[in-house]
């Protein structure tokens, strides 16, 4: 009888330890799931940031390509493509840029766009001023 009672006591202790271990395992499972959820959220945020940085790099690469093309055109004599602007407004459908190149102090590169003109034949010395153009 004592042996049976000792065995039952050991079984009760083992059962109690098993329940405690199951509770700890469940707590750990919940904590793991919370960590996984936070990791997925952080991964999503990092992907958004990565995409944003990739778009910014693409935008800057395109801007650099345009500036290099403008500089090349300016150096080959087609200075029409280079503008100086402080408000970065769009003129004639092209983006304006700041260009400082190899200019001496007080010199500037700029472009003038005429929206319209009136030619007077008397001032030009011609009756038909369109031939002047």
Coordinates of N, CA and C in Angstrom, one line a residue:
X1 N 0.8 -1.2 0.0 CA 0.0 0.0 0.0 C 0.9 1.3 0.0
X2 N 1.9 1.3 0.7 CA 2.8 2.5 0.8 C 3.5 2.7 -0.6
X3 N 3.8 1.6 -1.2 CA 4.4 1.7 -2.5 C 3.5 2.3 -3.5
X4 N 2.2 1.9 -3.5 CA 1.2 2.4 -4.4 C 1.0 3.9 -4.1
X5 N 1.0 4.3 -2.8 CA 0.8 5.7 -2.5 C 2.0 6.5 -3.0
X6 N 3.2 6.0 -2.8 CA 4.4 6.7 -3.3 C 4.3 6.8 -4.8
X7 N 3.9 5.8 -5.5 CA 3.8 5.8 -7.0 C 2.8 6.9 -7.4
X8 N 1.6 6.9 -6.7 CA 0.6 7.9 -7.0 C 1.1 9.3 -6.8
X9 N 1.8 9.5 -5.7 CA 2.4 10.8 -5.4 C 3.3 11.2 -6.5
X10 N 4.2 10.3 -6.9 CA 5.1 10.6 -8.0 C 4.4 11.0 -9.3
X11 N 3.3 10.2 -9.6 CA 2.5 10.5 -10.8 C 1.8 11.9 -10.7
X12 N 1.3 12.2 -9.5 CA 0.7 13.6 -9.3 C 1.8 14.7 -9.5
X13 N 3.0 14.5 -9.0 CA 4.0 15.4 -9.2 C 4.4 15.5 -10.7
X14 N 4.5 14.4 -11.3 CA 4.8 14.4 -12.8 C 3.8 15.1 -13.6
X15 N 2.5 14.8 -13.2 CA 1.4 15.5 -13.9 C 1.4 17.0 -13.7
X16 N 1.6 17.4 -12.5 CA 1.7 18.8 -12.2 C 2.8 19.5 -12.9
X17 N 4.0 18.8 -13.0 CA 5.1 19.4 -13.8 C 4.8 19.4 -15.3
X18 N 4.1 18.4 -15.7 CA 3.7 18.4 -17.1 C 2.8 19.5 -17.5
X19 N 1.8 19.8 -16.6 CA 0.9 21.0 -16.8 C 1.6 22.3 -16.8
X20 N 2.6 22.4 -15.9 CA 3.4 23.6 -15.8 C 4.2 23.8 -17.1
X21 N 4.8 22.7 -17.6 CA 5.6 22.7 -18.8 C 4.7 23.1 -20.0
X22 N 3.5 22.5 -20.0 CA 2.6 22.8 -21.1 C 2.2 24.3 -21.1
X23 N 2.0 24.9 -19.9 CA 1.7 26.3 -19.8 C 2.9 27.2 -20.3
X24 N 4.1 26.7 -19.9 CA 5.3 27.5 -20.4 C 5.4 27.4 -21.9
X25 N 5.2 26.2 -22.4 CA 5.2 26.0 -23.9 C 4.2 26.9 -24.6
X26 N 3.0 27.0 -24.1 CA 2.0 27.8 -24.7 C 2.4 29.3 -24.6
X27 N 2.9 29.7 -23.5 CA 3.4 31.1 -23.4 C 4.5 31.4 -24.4
X28 N 5.4 30.4 -24.6 CA 6.5 30.6 -25.5 C 6.0 30.6 -27.0
X29 N 5.0 29.7 -27.3 CA 4.4 29.8 -28.6 C 3.8 31.1 -28.9
X30 N 3.0 31.7 -27.9 CA 2.4 33.0 -28.1 C 3.5 34.1 -28.3
X31 N 4.5 34.0 -27.5 CA 5.6 35.0 -27.7 C 6.3 34.9 -29.0
X32 N 6.5 33.6 -29.5 CA 7.1 33.4 -30.8 C 6.2 34.0 -31.9
X33 N 4.9 33.8 -31.8 CA 4.0 34.3 -32.8 C 4.0 35.8 -32.8
X34 N 4.0 36.5 -31.6 CA 4.1 37.9 -31.5 C 5.4 38.4 -32.2
X35 N 6.5 37.7 -31.9 CA 7.8 38.2 -32.5 C 7.7 38.0 -34.0
X36 N 7.1 36.9 -34.5 CA 7.0 36.7 -36.0 C 6.1 37.8 -36.6
X37 N 5.0 38.2 -35.9 CA 4.2 39.3 -36.4 C 4.9 40.6 -36.5
X38 N 5.7 40.9 -35.4 CA 6.5 42.1 -35.4 C 7.5 42.1 -36.5
X39 N 8.1 40.9 -36.8 CA 9.1 40.8 -37.8 C 8.5 41.0 -39.2
X40 N 7.3 40.4 -39.4 CA 6.6 40.7 -40.7 C 6.3 42.1 -40.9
X41 N 5.8 42.8 -39.8 CA 5.5 44.2 -39.9 C 6.8 45.0 -40.2
X42 N 7.9 44.7 -39.5 CA 9.1 45.4 -39.7 C 9.6 45.1 -41.2
X43 N 9.5 43.9 -41.7 CA 9.9 43.6 -43.0 C 9.1 44.4 -44.0
X44 N 7.8 44.6 -43.8 CA 6.9 45.4 -44.7 C 7.4 46.8 -44.7
X45 N 7.7 47.4 -43.5 CA 8.2 48.7 -43.4 C 9.5 48.9 -44.2
X46 N 10.4 47.9 -44.0 CA 11.7 48.0 -44.6 C 11.6 47.9 -46.1
X47 N 10.6 47.1 -46.6 CA 10.4 47.0 -48.1 C 9.9 48.3 -48.6
X48 N 9.0 48.9 -47.9 CA 8.5 50.2 -48.3 C 9.6 51.2 -48.4
X49 N 10.5 51.3 -47.4 CA 11.6 52.2 -47.4 C 12.5 51.9 -48.5
X50 N 12.8 50.6 -48.7 CA 13.7 50.2 -49.8 C 13.1 50.6 -51.2
X51 N 11.8 50.4 -51.4 CA 11.2 50.9 -52.6 C 11.3 52.4 -52.8
X52 N 11.0 53.1 -51.7 CA 11.1 54.5 -51.7 C 12.5 55.0 -52.1
X53 N 13.5 54.4 -51.5 CA 14.9 54.7 -51.8 C 15.3 54.3 -53.2
X54 N 14.8 53.2 -53.7 CA 15.0 52.8 -55.1 C 14.4 53.8 -56.1
X55 N 13.2 54.3 -55.8 CA 12.6 55.3 -56.6 C 13.4 56.6 -56.6
X56 N 13.9 57.0 -55.4 CA 14.7 58.2 -55.3 C 16.0 58.1 -56.1
X57 N 16.6 56.9 -56.0 CA 17.8 56.7 -56.7 C 17.6 56.7 -58.2
X58 N 16.5 56.2 -58.7 CA 16.1 56.2 -60.1 C 15.9 57.7 -60.5
X59 N 15.2 58.4 -59.7 CA 14.9 59.8 -60.0 C 16.2 60.6 -60.1
X60 N 17.1 60.4 -59.2 CA 18.4 61.1 -59.2 C 19.2 60.7 -60.4
X61 N 19.2 59.4 -60.7 CA 20.0 58.9 -61.9 C 19.5 59.6 -63.1
X62 N 18.1 59.7 -63.3 CA 17.6 60.3 -64.5 C 17.9 61.8 -64.5
X63 N 17.9 62.4 -63.4 CA 18.3 63.9 -63.3 C 19.7 64.0 -63.7
X64 N 20.6 63.1 -63.2 CA 22.0 63.2 -63.5 C 22.2 63.0 -65.0
X65 N 21.5 62.0 -65.6 CA 21.6 61.7 -67.0 C 21.2 63.0 -67.8
X66 N 20.2 63.7 -67.4 CA 19.7 64.9 -68.1 C 20.8 66.0 -68.0
X67 N 21.3 66.1 -66.8 CA 22.3 67.2 -66.6 C 23.6 66.9 -67.4
X68 N 24.0 65.6 -67.4 CA 25.2 65.3 -68.2 C 24.9 65.5 -69.7
X69 N 23.7 65.2 -70.2 CA 23.3 65.5 -71.6 C 23.3 67.0 -71.8
X70 N 22.8 67.8 -70.9 CA 22.8 69.2 -71.1 C 24.2 69.8 -71.1
X71 N 25.1 69.3 -70.2 CA 26.5 69.7 -70.2 C 27.2 69.4 -71.5
X72 N 26.9 68.2 -72.0 CA 27.5 67.7 -73.2 C 27.1 68.6 -74.4
X73 N 25.8 68.9 -74.4 CA 25.2 69.8 -75.5 C 25.8 71.2 -75.3
X74 N 26.0 71.7 -74.1 CA 26.6 73.0 -73.9 C 28.0 73.0 -74.4
X75 N 28.8 72.0 -74.1 CA 30.2 71.9 -74.5 C 30.4 71.8 -76.0
X76 N 29.3 71.2 -76.7 CA 29.4 71.1 -78.1 C 28.8 72.2 -78.8
X77 N 28.4 73.3 -78.1 CA 27.9 74.5 -78.7 C 26.4 74.7 -78.7
X78 N 25.7 73.7 -78.3 CA 24.2 73.9 -78.2 C 23.8 74.3 -76.8
X79 N 24.1 75.6 -76.5 CA 23.9 76.1 -75.1 C 22.4 76.4 -74.8
X80 N 21.5 76.2 -75.8 CA 20.1 76.4 -75.6 C 19.6 75.5 -74.5
X81 N 20.2 74.4 -74.3 CA 19.6 73.4 -73.3 C 19.9 73.7 -71.9
X82 N 20.9 74.6 -71.7 CA 21.3 74.9 -70.3 C 20.6 76.2 -69.8
X83 N 20.1 76.1 -68.6 CA 19.4 77.3 -68.0 C 19.9 77.5 -66.6
X84 N 19.7 78.7 -66.2 CA 20.0 79.1 -64.8 C 18.7 79.6 -64.2
X85 N 18.3 79.0 -63.1 CA 17.0 79.4 -62.5 C 17.1 79.2 -61.0
X86 N 16.6 80.1 -60.3 CA 16.5 79.9 -58.8 C 15.2 79.3 -58.4
X87 N 14.2 79.5 -59.2 CA 12.9 78.9 -58.7 C 12.6 77.6 -59.3
X88 N 13.5 77.0 -60.1 CA 13.4 75.7 -60.7 C 12.0 75.5 -61.4
X89 N 11.6 76.5 -62.1 CA 10.3 76.5 -62.8 C 10.5 75.7 -64.1
X90 N 9.5 75.1 -64.6 CA 9.5 74.4 -65.9 C 9.3 75.5 -67.0
X91 N 10.2 75.6 -67.9 CA 10.1 76.5 -69.0 C 10.1 75.7 -70.3
X92 N 9.1 75.9 -71.2 CA 9.0 75.3 -72.4 C 9.0 73.7 -72.3
X93 N 8.4 73.2 -71.2 CA 8.3 71.8 -71.0 C 9.5 71.1 -70.6
X94 N 10.6 71.8 -70.4 CA 11.9 71.2 -69.9 C 12.2 71.7 -68.5
X95 N 12.8 70.8 -67.7 CA 13.1 71.1 -66.3 C 14.3 72.1 -66.3
X96 N 14.2 73.2 -65.6 CA 15.4 74.1 -65.5 C 16.3 73.6 -64.4
X97 N 17.6 74.0 -64.6 CA 18.6 73.5 -63.7 C 19.6 74.6 -63.3
X98 N 20.3 74.4 -62.2 CA 21.3 75.4 -61.9 C 22.6 74.9 -62.5
X99 N 23.3 75.8 -63.2 CA 24.5 75.4 -63.9 C 25.6 76.4 -63.6
X100 N 26.8 76.0 -63.1 CA 27.8 76.9 -62.7 C 29.1 76.7 -63.5
X101 N 29.3 75.6 -64.1 CA 30.4 75.3 -65.0 C 31.7 76.0 -64.8
X102 N 32.4 76.4 -65.8 CA 33.7 77.1 -65.8 C 33.5 78.6 -66.1
X103 N 32.6 79.2 -65.4 CA 32.3 80.6 -65.6 C 33.1 81.5 -64.6
X104 N 33.6 82.6 -65.1 CA 34.3 83.5 -64.3 C 33.3 84.2 -63.4
X105 N 33.8 84.9 -62.4 CA 33.0 85.6 -61.4 C 32.2 86.7 -62.2
X106 N 30.9 86.8 -61.9 CA 30.1 87.8 -62.6 C 29.5 87.3 -63.9
X107 N 29.9 86.2 -64.5 CA 29.4 85.6 -65.7 C 28.3 84.7 -65.4
X108 N 27.3 84.5 -66.3 CA 26.2 83.6 -66.1 C 25.8 83.0 -67.4
X109 N 25.2 81.8 -67.4 CA 24.7 81.2 -68.6 C 23.2 81.3 -68.4
X110 N 22.5 81.8 -69.5 CA 21.0 81.9 -69.4 C 20.4 81.8 -70.8
X111 N 19.1 81.5 -70.8 CA 18.4 81.4 -72.0 C 17.2 82.4 -72.0
X112 N 17.0 83.0 -73.1 CA 15.8 83.9 -73.2 C 14.8 83.3 -74.2
X113 N 13.6 83.2 -73.8 CA 12.5 82.6 -74.6 C 11.6 83.8 -74.9
X114 N 11.4 84.0 -76.2 CA 10.5 85.1 -76.7 C 9.1 84.5 -76.9
X115 N 8.2 85.1 -76.3 CA 6.8 84.6 -76.5 C 6.2 85.3 -77.8
X116 N 6.7 86.4 -78.2 CA 6.2 87.0 -79.4 C 7.1 88.2 -79.8
X117 N 7.0 88.7 -81.0 CA 7.8 89.8 -81.4 C 7.1 90.5 -82.6
X118 N 7.3 91.8 -82.6 CA 6.7 92.6 -83.7 C 7.9 93.3 -84.4
X119 N 8.0 93.0 -85.7 CA 9.1 93.6 -86.5 C 8.5 94.8 -87.3
X120 N 9.2 95.9 -87.3 CA 8.8 97.0 -88.0 C 9.7 97.2 -89.2
X121 N 9.2 97.2 -90.4 CA 9.9 97.2 -91.6 C 10.8 98.5 -91.7
X122 N 10.2 99.6 -91.3 CA 11.0 100.9 -91.4 C 12.2 100.9 -90.5
X123 N 12.2 100.3 -89.4 CA 13.4 100.2 -88.5 C 14.4 99.3 -89.1
X124 N 14.0 98.2 -89.7 CA 14.9 97.2 -90.3 C 15.4 97.7 -91.7
X125 N 14.7 98.6 -92.2 CA 15.1 99.1 -93.5 C 14.6 98.3 -94.7
X126 N 13.6 97.5 -94.4 CA 13.0 96.6 -95.4 C 11.5 96.8 -95.3
X127 N 10.9 96.6 -96.5 CA 9.4 96.7 -96.5 C 8.8 95.4 -96.0
X128 N 9.5 94.3 -96.3 CA 9.0 93.0 -95.9 C 9.9 92.4 -94.8
X129 N 9.6 92.7 -93.5 CA 10.5 92.2 -92.5 C 10.6 90.7 -92.3
X130 N 9.7 90.0 -92.8 CA 9.7 88.5 -92.6 C 10.9 87.9 -93.3
X131 N 11.5 88.6 -94.3 CA 12.7 88.1 -95.0 C 13.9 88.2 -94.0
X132 N 13.8 89.1 -93.0 CA 14.8 89.3 -92.0 C 15.0 88.0 -91.2
X133 N 13.9 87.3 -91.0 CA 13.9 86.1 -90.1 C 14.6 85.0 -90.9

